[in-house]
């Protein structure tokens, strides 16, 4: 594929090296009578998988090209390596305690730091009870290319808001980042359907980690395997599989 | 990059699951993951998949001078590589303890068991022998590398064909595949490694541990065996005490597994041979499973647009005569009394529609206007209900305007004439 107009490529699979052309003028731009060529360019935001190349966009990841108004484009790709993004909620594993900060493995290229004060109700005196190897659900407040990412387990008002240390039982497994994004889209009802089969607790991290806990080990394992299988199942296939499990439970 | 640590909850869960005789992927204690063997377009090239663990095997050959102490024996060379692609924890260019351990185990399993007839690789004694090189690359690490690697190595070796050679006096001729068919290696037997993971000081045992299970295991026992139940290598690591009957039991299990896997390799080889002979499609590209990552792609809202045009046309056609009527009355000014002047004079106009005449007869002009507008509203309401926009709900919450009270009287009469009108729509109208 050579160079394509960006609108035409939306929803299509794009490959690294593809060049996407941005229309130089918005179609509804007013024609100027003064004769001076008015070039009103659209402000384009290019997300993951796209690079700016002169006046156009160059694809650097393979996946589906997505678009959101007015002109935000990104490539929805399938990958395992997580790249921290500010505001993302993730599941991390505490690897070391050093002084006032915990080092947390986030499944990315670098470990994130998590201050022990960044928990609900934590003070200098009252340290949170976090051990090495524990799972934490937190949010990035610093995620830059050149800086160590930083996690917090409180929101801006100092409340835990569901974040913090995840319980000792339950099971954590890794899925692809694409699947996690799909699970977290508001229109997606996989989790809801799953809840209908078994009552369960679930934490989904944007870094591809899912923690889940059902009544028994057997049920937790089934939930984990079903969620993993969802990646390659179409809606109807999934419903069939889920229905089969729902029948077995009753 | 450092390896991803294992969290406490995973470890506890895994150990708990193992004591309950459950495995992550729903296997039984002695079950292998699915084994898939695919051959490339070239001879001696194969990919072995053991669950999600994938190993690529490639065999190549070269004419070299033999070793001094063994002038009539060909040379076998094995090399397993753990690339960063398989797992970010592996560093390229540096041989870790794991890599050395795996390489040595492979050599012991395949070379020392004398599964390949090295004498047949001799071309000219003391001068030229074939060096067979087996390169194994781990493409994805999901546990139990050694089993996958040993299957890949023996499958690739069995699949390999070396160029035919002829020796006439001093002259050695190597024939291209076009001139003479390449010859397969002579393989005496197929040694295959079977791994057993032990948990809780040998209380629990699992065959073919995956990556997570490998991380929580206490010890590992690898038995290399061929289908004649001959043990080629046995290695125990991790420092656990094994009882005699445990080892015996493991060897029995290994014998069964080896028989199954050998059969699988042979079947795969036969399949490949058959397909090549028939000129069908072969190679890796043909064997890639069709897994679509786009299956969960969010489709645009599934709106039934099949009869939208007809519906729109229907509404337009309903709407048309009304708008005509509405345009006729001329409101002079607000508060001006209008009696009988709301609608243009319809007397004598025989083509005027029935209902219009009826209305003219029954109602005063004010009411007429009201009914027209309310009819118009009801049509509009229909449109809105169809589109099911949130606008309706928002407007319901708006307080009634004084106009509502003024028009309320006439509206109650209209209810009967416009049954399609809902109370929801009424409020909406009053909000204007």
XYZ file of C-alpha atoms in Angstrom:
682
model
C 0.000 0.000 0.000
C 1.463 3.289 -0.974
C 0.012 6.513 0.239
C -3.678 6.616 1.022
C -5.916 9.365 2.221
C -6.275 9.035 5.932
C -10.075 9.006 5.963
C -10.127 6.077 3.594
C -7.819 4.025 5.767
C -9.880 4.401 8.953
C -11.016 1.004 10.158
C -8.639 -0.760 7.801
C -5.512 -2.692 8.628
C -2.434 -0.541 8.138
C 1.153 -1.736 7.989
C 4.390 -0.052 9.002
C 5.638 2.129 6.184
C 2.216 3.118 4.936
C 1.876 6.838 4.377
C -1.435 8.462 5.189
C -2.214 11.738 3.482
C -3.971 14.450 5.403
C -6.251 16.579 3.251
C -4.529 19.937 2.923
C -7.776 21.844 3.255
C -10.927 20.977 5.055
C -13.715 20.595 2.488
C -15.975 23.112 4.166
C -13.346 25.819 4.482
C -14.663 29.167 3.279
C -13.456 30.235 -0.116
C -11.643 33.490 0.120
C -12.550 36.048 -2.514
C -9.447 38.101 -1.933
C -7.486 35.656 -4.043
C -4.957 34.916 -1.368
C -4.868 31.142 -1.011
C -6.146 30.426 2.417
C -4.686 27.168 3.649
C -6.512 26.303 6.792
C -4.963 23.093 7.968
C -6.672 20.767 10.333
C -5.026 20.109 13.636
C -4.261 16.408 13.566
C -3.393 14.428 16.654
C -1.503 11.248 15.953
C -1.646 8.608 18.615
C 0.300 5.367 19.085
C 1.580 3.760 15.929
C 1.707 6.945 13.871
C 4.571 9.303 13.229
C 4.609 12.661 11.541
C 6.400 12.661 8.249
C 6.447 16.115 6.782
C 2.843 17.001 6.131
C 1.637 13.436 6.317
C 1.414 10.576 8.739
C 3.569 7.514 8.606
C 2.441 4.242 10.122
C 4.964 2.526 12.374
C 2.869 -0.331 13.791
C 0.540 -2.766 12.175
C -3.049 -2.798 13.271
C -6.372 -1.158 12.723
C -6.431 2.570 12.081
C -8.862 4.281 14.419
C -10.240 7.776 14.274
C -12.050 10.084 16.614
C -13.414 13.526 15.836
C -12.155 16.006 14.977
C -8.863 14.557 13.779
C -7.391 12.123 16.240
C -5.863 9.056 14.637
C -4.194 6.057 16.172
C -3.344 2.465 15.374
C -4.993 -0.176 17.492
C -2.373 -2.889 17.496
C -1.759 -6.176 19.162
C 1.249 -6.125 21.440
C 2.523 -7.460 24.724
C 4.897 -4.718 25.806
C 3.159 -1.995 27.752
C 4.114 1.633 27.295
C 3.049 3.770 30.269
C 0.445 6.423 29.594
C -0.492 9.109 32.080
C -3.823 8.361 33.733
C -3.851 4.648 32.879
C -4.905 2.245 35.602
C -2.595 -0.738 35.781
C -1.781 -3.761 37.907
C 1.802 -3.792 39.108
C 3.906 -6.204 41.118
C 5.952 -4.725 43.954
C 9.537 -5.823 43.417
C 11.541 -3.875 45.989
C 11.033 -1.582 48.907
C 13.675 1.080 49.072
C 13.327 3.913 51.555
C 10.170 5.831 50.856
C 9.312 4.298 47.510
C 8.305 0.937 46.202
C 9.547 -0.222 42.843
C 6.724 -1.726 40.863
C 6.943 -3.970 37.815
C 4.385 -2.792 35.300
C 5.219 -5.067 32.403
C 6.945 -2.243 30.573
C 10.571 -1.577 29.838
C 11.132 0.198 33.118
C 9.901 -0.206 36.633
C 7.608 2.422 38.052
C 8.026 4.060 41.430
C 5.232 4.208 43.962
C 5.559 6.402 47.009
C 4.403 4.837 50.238
C 2.472 8.045 50.912
C 0.396 7.542 47.789
C -2.069 5.258 49.535
C -5.326 6.217 51.144
C -4.789 7.227 54.748
C -1.027 6.769 54.637
C 1.116 9.100 56.681
C 4.747 9.123 57.692
C 3.786 7.257 60.833
C 1.127 5.059 59.347
C 2.804 3.143 56.542
C 0.744 1.007 54.229
C 1.182 -2.714 54.612
C 2.725 -3.632 51.277
C 5.077 -6.564 50.856
C 7.394 -7.469 48.040
C 5.468 -9.573 45.540
C 2.128 -7.939 46.279
C -0.129 -6.732 43.518
C -1.115 -3.092 43.440
C -3.743 -1.406 41.332
C -2.686 2.136 40.642
C -2.740 5.013 38.282
C 0.084 6.802 36.495
C 0.638 10.417 37.342
C 3.983 10.645 35.594
C 4.523 8.802 32.356
C 7.095 10.416 30.144
C 9.441 9.101 27.554
C 12.509 10.201 29.466
C 11.407 9.859 33.070
C 10.745 7.010 35.397
C 7.003 6.439 35.481
C 5.317 7.138 38.792
C 2.264 5.428 40.197
C -0.212 6.484 42.839
C -2.966 4.518 44.534
C -5.146 7.526 45.352
C -7.135 9.921 43.233
C -6.829 13.696 43.291
C -9.032 13.943 46.381
C -6.925 11.484 48.350
C -9.429 8.646 48.151
C -8.501 5.102 47.205
C -11.307 4.910 44.655
C -10.806 1.201 44.170
C -7.044 1.438 43.933
C -4.511 0.024 46.350
C -3.162 -3.390 47.234
C -5.042 -6.303 45.722
C -5.904 -9.186 48.019
C -3.593 -12.118 48.544
C -5.830 -14.693 46.923
C -7.264 -14.746 43.459
C -5.246 -15.182 40.336
C -3.452 -12.845 37.982
C -2.796 -13.616 34.354
C -1.528 -11.761 31.343
C -3.394 -11.146 28.124
C -2.559 -9.007 25.132
C -3.004 -5.269 25.397
C -5.530 -5.321 22.597
C -7.784 -7.689 24.500
C -7.633 -5.524 27.606
C -8.632 -2.455 25.656
C -11.496 -4.381 24.139
C -12.645 -5.607 27.536
C -12.611 -2.071 28.857
C -14.566 -0.473 26.047
C -17.906 0.632 27.486
C -19.902 -1.059 24.729
C -18.331 -4.416 25.473
C -20.405 -6.826 27.480
C -17.946 -9.715 27.902
C -17.454 -8.986 31.590
C -21.176 -8.611 32.120
C -21.818 -11.944 30.440
C -19.099 -13.495 32.554
C -20.724 -12.183 35.713
C -23.887 -13.987 34.711
C -22.028 -17.294 34.778
C -20.130 -16.912 38.040
C -20.087 -14.216 40.664
C -16.567 -12.866 40.505
C -14.239 -10.065 41.384
C -12.137 -8.706 38.591
C -9.476 -6.034 38.183
C -8.321 -5.188 34.690
C -5.085 -3.290 34.238
C -4.313 -1.457 31.031
C -0.917 -3.153 31.034
C -2.467 -6.463 30.042
C -2.785 -7.922 33.497
C -6.065 -9.196 34.792
C -6.652 -10.248 38.364
C -9.722 -12.258 39.057
C -11.220 -14.159 41.908
C -14.233 -16.402 41.877
C -15.652 -18.671 44.565
C -13.358 -21.610 43.973
C -10.057 -22.239 42.280
C -11.845 -24.188 39.592
C -14.130 -21.251 38.808
C -11.250 -18.782 38.829
C -9.403 -20.963 36.338
C -12.446 -21.194 34.095
C -12.901 -17.436 34.162
C -9.236 -16.874 33.328
C -9.318 -19.313 30.445
C -12.590 -17.950 29.080
C -11.278 -14.394 29.101
C -8.115 -15.483 27.320
C -10.157 -17.359 24.758
C -12.308 -14.291 24.092
C -9.502 -12.760 22.094
C -10.187 -14.864 19.036
C -13.887 -15.533 19.466
C -16.536 -13.649 17.578
C -19.595 -12.410 19.435
C -21.786 -15.368 18.534
C -19.078 -17.948 19.226
C -18.523 -16.363 22.598
C -22.195 -16.409 23.439
C -22.334 -20.107 22.590
C -19.362 -20.893 24.802
C -20.714 -18.804 27.661
C -24.142 -20.356 27.337
C -22.588 -23.798 27.638
C -20.882 -22.840 30.870
C -23.979 -21.168 32.218
C -25.896 -24.407 31.640
C -23.310 -26.413 33.519
C -23.494 -24.142 36.523
C -27.230 -24.363 36.959
C 15.315 -6.379 30.779
C 14.662 -8.097 34.012
C 12.246 -10.941 34.069
C 8.735 -10.239 35.257
C 8.601 -11.217 38.897
C 6.086 -13.748 40.113
C 3.596 -12.192 42.469
C 2.700 -13.745 45.779
C -0.889 -14.269 44.747
C 0.113 -16.159 41.612
C 2.459 -18.397 43.570
C -0.122 -19.128 46.218
C -2.796 -19.766 43.649
C -0.625 -22.075 41.563
C 0.452 -24.153 44.531
C -3.098 -24.316 45.783
C -4.316 -25.368 42.358
C -1.657 -28.057 42.122
C -2.647 -29.535 45.461
C -6.217 -29.609 44.150
C -4.932 -31.423 41.037
C -5.900 -28.554 38.780
C -3.717 -26.986 36.147
C -3.962 -23.552 34.613
C -4.948 -24.789 31.189
C -7.258 -27.519 32.377
C -4.819 -30.357 31.712
C -4.469 -33.484 33.797
C -1.259 -34.360 35.635
C 0.222 -36.425 32.811
C -1.102 -34.411 29.884
C 1.074 -32.687 27.354
C -0.008 -29.469 25.769
C -0.940 -29.703 22.117
C 2.044 -30.538 19.980
C 2.117 -29.259 16.443
C 4.902 -29.976 14.001
C 5.108 -28.053 10.738
C 7.795 -28.284 8.118
C 9.142 -25.478 6.005
C 9.538 -25.440 2.272
C 13.210 -26.385 2.615
C 14.353 -29.744 3.832
C 15.434 -29.858 7.444
C 13.387 -26.920 8.609
C 10.576 -27.269 11.095
C 8.645 -25.413 13.769
C 7.463 -27.289 16.807
C 4.736 -25.793 18.912
C 4.179 -27.114 22.385
C 1.212 -25.115 23.504
C 2.462 -21.594 23.069
C 6.135 -22.543 23.271
C 7.567 -22.485 19.776
C 10.927 -23.736 18.603
C 12.294 -23.376 15.099
C 14.734 -26.068 14.006
C 16.976 -25.759 10.987
C 19.494 -28.340 9.852
C 22.338 -27.487 7.533
C 25.322 -29.446 6.280
C 28.849 -28.735 5.188
C 31.839 -30.769 3.987
C 34.689 -30.452 6.476
C 37.808 -32.268 7.510
C 37.053 -34.858 10.221
C 38.378 -34.818 13.733
C 41.840 -36.352 14.110
C 40.772 -39.033 16.554
C 37.683 -40.050 14.540
C 38.652 -39.899 10.863
C 35.630 -41.853 9.615
C 32.875 -40.133 11.528
C 30.787 -37.181 10.528
C 30.337 -34.305 12.934
C 27.114 -33.368 14.654
C 26.686 -29.921 16.060
C 23.765 -28.660 18.129
C 23.065 -25.100 19.045
C 20.025 -23.814 20.888
C 19.488 -20.103 21.066
C 17.219 -18.186 23.382
C 16.444 -14.911 21.695
C 14.914 -11.828 23.210
C 11.935 -12.418 20.967
C 10.968 -15.461 23.013
C 10.941 -13.610 26.288
C 12.287 -10.178 27.211
C 14.140 -11.822 30.071
C 16.570 -13.491 27.673
C 19.539 -11.431 26.667
C 21.005 -12.007 23.270
C 24.722 -12.623 22.919
C 25.148 -13.824 26.463
C 24.873 -17.433 27.428
C 22.947 -17.802 30.624
C 23.093 -20.786 32.936
C 19.786 -21.954 31.572
C 21.070 -21.855 28.005
C 24.219 -23.816 28.845
C 22.179 -26.368 30.733
C 19.751 -26.802 27.865
C 22.494 -27.071 25.250
C 24.361 -29.710 27.182
C 21.208 -31.661 27.783
C 20.389 -31.558 24.087
C 23.839 -32.755 23.122
C 23.682 -35.611 25.553
C 20.235 -36.514 24.372
C 20.980 -36.473 20.650
C 24.694 -36.936 20.103
C 25.659 -39.242 22.925
C 22.679 -41.481 22.306
C 24.091 -42.096 18.817
C 20.746 -41.655 17.190
C 22.355 -40.461 13.954
C 24.665 -42.838 12.151
C 27.762 -40.648 11.967
C 29.770 -43.209 10.004
C 27.441 -42.797 7.068
C 28.375 -39.121 6.972
C 31.916 -39.944 5.976
C 32.792 -39.083 2.367
C 36.548 -39.742 2.304
C 38.142 -41.143 5.439
C 40.410 -38.673 7.137
C 39.718 -36.008 4.527
C 36.099 -35.104 4.036
C 33.071 -35.752 6.210
C 29.679 -34.092 6.492
C 29.197 -31.749 9.360
C 25.538 -31.634 10.304
C 24.562 -28.526 12.159
C 21.254 -28.270 14.002
C 20.246 -24.739 14.911
C 17.340 -24.376 17.252
C 15.761 -21.037 17.953
C 13.242 -20.463 20.667
C 10.560 -18.237 19.181
C 8.266 -18.027 22.178
C 8.839 -19.099 25.733
C 5.890 -20.559 27.545
C 7.736 -23.208 29.521
C 9.306 -26.608 28.876
C 11.855 -25.492 26.309
C 13.804 -28.729 26.433
C 10.964 -30.991 25.322
C 10.057 -28.703 22.457
C 13.698 -28.331 21.440
C 14.360 -32.066 21.451
C 11.267 -32.712 19.338
C 12.266 -29.926 16.937
C 15.814 -31.259 16.654
C 14.858 -34.836 15.899
C 12.024 -33.803 13.574
C 14.311 -31.475 11.647
C 17.005 -34.151 11.427
C 14.508 -36.709 10.157
C 13.225 -34.252 7.602
C 16.671 -33.207 6.405
C 18.128 -34.348 3.087
C 21.812 -33.885 2.360
C 23.170 -33.590 -1.183
C 24.281 -36.843 -2.714
C 28.004 -37.316 -3.275
C 30.014 -39.780 -5.302
C 33.673 -40.590 -4.907
C 35.727 -41.753 -7.859
C 39.297 -42.265 -6.807
C 40.403 -38.956 -5.386
C 37.594 -36.958 -6.957
C 34.567 -36.067 -4.852
C 31.457 -34.876 -6.687
C 28.607 -33.172 -4.887
C 25.365 -33.309 -6.854
C 22.791 -30.561 -6.840
C 19.212 -31.558 -5.955
C 18.332 -31.376 -9.685
C 21.014 -33.851 -10.685
C 20.410 -36.422 -8.000
C 17.803 -36.627 -5.284
C 19.224 -35.603 -1.917
C 19.594 -38.410 0.588
C 18.091 -38.509 4.062
C 20.243 -39.076 7.127
C 20.207 -42.525 8.610
C 18.496 -42.277 11.964
C 18.641 -45.222 14.310
C 16.095 -44.021 16.834
C 14.410 -40.882 18.035
C 15.316 -39.785 21.537
C 12.749 -37.420 23.007
C 12.953 -35.529 26.289
C 10.064 -35.648 28.730
C 10.085 -33.214 31.652
C 8.560 -33.837 35.051
C 8.123 -30.976 37.484
C 7.981 -31.731 41.195
C 6.193 -29.635 43.758
C 6.286 -29.588 47.529
C 9.344 -31.796 47.906
C 8.174 -34.332 45.378
C 4.620 -34.773 46.690
C 3.085 -33.603 43.440
C 4.262 -34.277 39.944
C 3.330 -32.677 36.633
C 4.315 -33.545 33.095
C 5.203 -30.761 30.664
C 5.224 -27.801 33.072
C 4.345 -24.462 31.549
C 6.190 -21.271 32.349
C 4.258 -20.420 35.505
C 4.524 -23.966 36.824
C 8.258 -23.981 36.120
C 8.590 -20.936 38.304
C 7.004 -22.477 41.353
C 8.417 -25.985 40.979
C 10.906 -27.395 43.433
C 12.687 -29.732 41.084
C 12.766 -31.007 37.555
C 13.458 -34.447 36.169
C 14.158 -34.790 32.442
C 14.115 -38.247 30.923
C 15.197 -38.698 27.324
C 13.932 -41.919 25.887
C 13.229 -43.520 22.535
C 10.257 -45.589 21.556
C 12.120 -48.811 22.308
C 11.999 -47.716 25.945
C 15.738 -47.106 26.048
C 16.712 -44.265 28.324
C 19.143 -41.943 26.541
C 19.647 -39.357 29.246
C 18.224 -38.704 32.634
C 18.805 -35.541 34.551
C 17.440 -34.286 37.811
C 17.849 -30.688 38.818
C 16.599 -28.405 41.535
C 17.919 -30.459 44.412
C 14.986 -32.557 45.481
C 15.153 -36.019 46.929
C 13.436 -38.478 44.636
C 12.436 -41.927 45.693
C 13.331 -44.909 43.586
C 9.772 -45.778 42.699
C 9.106 -42.157 41.725
C 11.850 -42.343 39.117
C 10.538 -45.674 37.931
C 7.030 -44.308 37.660
C 8.331 -41.298 35.732
C 10.182 -43.538 33.302
C 7.000 -45.513 32.680
C 5.081 -42.329 31.986
C 7.908 -41.114 29.773
C 7.764 -44.319 27.746
C 4.093 -43.743 26.985
C 4.619 -40.102 26.107
C 7.627 -40.838 23.913
C 5.664 -43.436 21.990
C 2.906 -40.902 21.342
C 5.272 -38.143 20.304
C 7.324 -40.422 18.039
C 4.162 -41.463 16.301
C 3.202 -37.827 15.895
C 6.566 -36.937 14.373
C 6.343 -39.857 11.991
C 2.846 -38.912 10.977
C 3.923 -35.327 10.378
C 6.859 -36.506 8.268
C 4.654 -38.795 6.225
C 2.124 -36.041 5.690
C 4.781 -33.661 4.508
C 6.234 -36.283 2.190
C 2.843 -37.029 0.719
C 2.014 -33.392 0.163
C 5.369 -32.742 -1.488
C 4.929 -35.748 -3.762
C 1.472 -34.640 -4.811
C 2.710 -31.131 -5.399
C 0.277 -29.672 -2.881
C 0.889 -26.685 -0.702
C 3.418 -27.039 2.048
C 5.562 -24.797 4.187
C 5.013 -22.624 7.219
C 2.722 -20.155 5.530
C 0.207 -22.912 4.841
C 0.107 -24.012 8.442
C -0.412 -20.687 10.153
C -3.724 -20.818 11.974
C -6.300 -18.311 10.900
C -6.600 -16.238 14.036
C -8.216 -12.919 13.423
C -7.391 -10.148 15.821
C -10.264 -8.136 14.458
C -13.040 -10.383 15.733
C -13.785 -8.138 18.665
C -13.622 -5.021 16.553
C -16.363 -2.668 17.585
C -18.855 -2.580 14.789
C -20.787 0.563 14.209
C -24.150 0.461 15.954
C -26.225 -2.120 14.133
C -29.045 0.114 12.924
C -31.519 -1.378 10.525
C -31.305 1.033 7.628
C -33.089 -1.159 5.132
C -36.362 0.730 5.117
C -35.182 4.085 6.340
C -35.804 5.714 2.992
C -39.355 4.447 2.825
C -40.043 5.577 6.356
C -38.549 8.972 5.718
C -40.608 9.300 2.560
C -43.720 8.277 4.425
C -43.136 10.961 7.015
C -42.424 13.550 4.391
C -45.576 12.663 2.507
C -47.624 12.886 5.691
C -46.040 16.163 6.542
C -46.483 17.902 3.212
C -50.211 18.863 3.264
C -49.990 20.078 6.828
C -47.182 22.490 6.201
C -49.204 23.979 3.367
C -52.104 24.659 5.652
C -49.965 26.149 8.344
C -48.358 28.567 5.962
C -51.681 30.068 4.988
C -52.835 31.747 8.243
C -51.403 35.133 8.812
C -50.992 36.114 12.383
C -51.204 39.866 12.406
C -49.841 40.483 15.840
C -49.762 38.805 19.161
C -52.929 39.186 21.102
C -54.919 40.063 17.995
C -58.212 38.340 17.951
C -58.748 36.247 14.891
C -62.035 34.654 14.253
C -62.585 32.812 11.019
C -59.501 34.284 9.416
C -56.906 31.747 10.471
C -57.197 29.779 7.274
C -57.633 31.132 3.835
C -61.130 31.033 2.498
C -61.907 27.525 1.464
C -65.392 28.154 0.225
C -65.916 27.032 -3.294
C -62.634 25.156 -3.385
C -63.925 21.673 -4.014
C -60.494 20.074 -4.282
C -59.717 20.901 -0.691
C -59.182 17.727 1.307
C -61.956 16.187 3.336
C -60.450 16.515 6.748
C -59.545 20.117 6.200
C -63.154 20.894 5.434
C -64.296 18.965 8.442
C -62.028 20.888 10.637
C -63.133 24.126 9.109
C -66.664 23.232 9.969
C -66.039 22.078 13.463
C -63.505 24.436 14.882
C -62.827 28.055 15.128
C -59.658 29.339 13.521
C -57.714 29.321 16.757
C -58.550 25.740 17.344
C -57.771 25.016 13.727
C -54.340 26.401 14.038
C -53.903 24.505 17.222
C -54.926 21.236 15.673
C -52.670 21.782 12.711
C -49.726 22.541 14.836
C -50.462 19.657 17.154
C -50.789 17.347 14.192
C -47.530 18.616 12.957
C -46.083 17.991 16.363
C -47.381 14.484 16.438
C -45.677 13.801 13.145
C -42.536 15.340 14.484
C -42.847 13.225 17.583
C -42.978 10.135 15.472
C -39.693 11.096 13.954
C -38.139 11.647 17.311
C -39.403 8.401 18.745
C -37.953 6.516 15.840
C -34.580 8.100 16.244
C -34.849 7.453 19.958
C -32.632 10.363 20.772
C -32.103 11.507 24.305
C -33.621 14.843 23.472
C -37.090 13.665 24.455
C -36.099 12.793 27.957
C -34.298 16.041 28.453
C -37.229 18.059 27.346
C -39.670 16.258 29.603
C -37.872 17.697 32.565
C -38.446 21.245 31.429
C -41.060 23.173 33.413
C -44.368 23.792 31.727
C -44.556 27.150 30.095
C -47.555 29.435 30.574
C -48.582 28.611 27.026
C -49.275 25.076 28.181
C -51.986 26.232 30.525
C -53.568 28.393 27.869
C -53.663 25.651 25.291
C -54.528 22.855 27.646
C -58.233 23.143 26.990
C -58.022 22.645 23.281
C -55.541 19.888 23.661
C -57.801 17.623 25.610
C -60.147 17.710 22.647
C -57.305 16.888 20.320
C -56.316 13.777 22.243
C -59.089 11.846 20.524
C -58.200 13.039 17.057
C -54.509 12.310 17.459
C -54.247 8.941 19.185
C -50.607 8.591 18.229
C -49.695 11.551 20.345
C -48.106 10.601 23.648
C -48.057 12.668 26.803
C -44.322 12.815 26.347
C -44.735 14.608 23.056
C -47.255 17.007 24.553
C -44.875 18.297 27.118
C -42.241 18.653 24.554
C -44.466 20.846 22.497
C -45.309 23.050 25.392
C -41.648 23.599 26.036
C -41.265 25.461 22.793
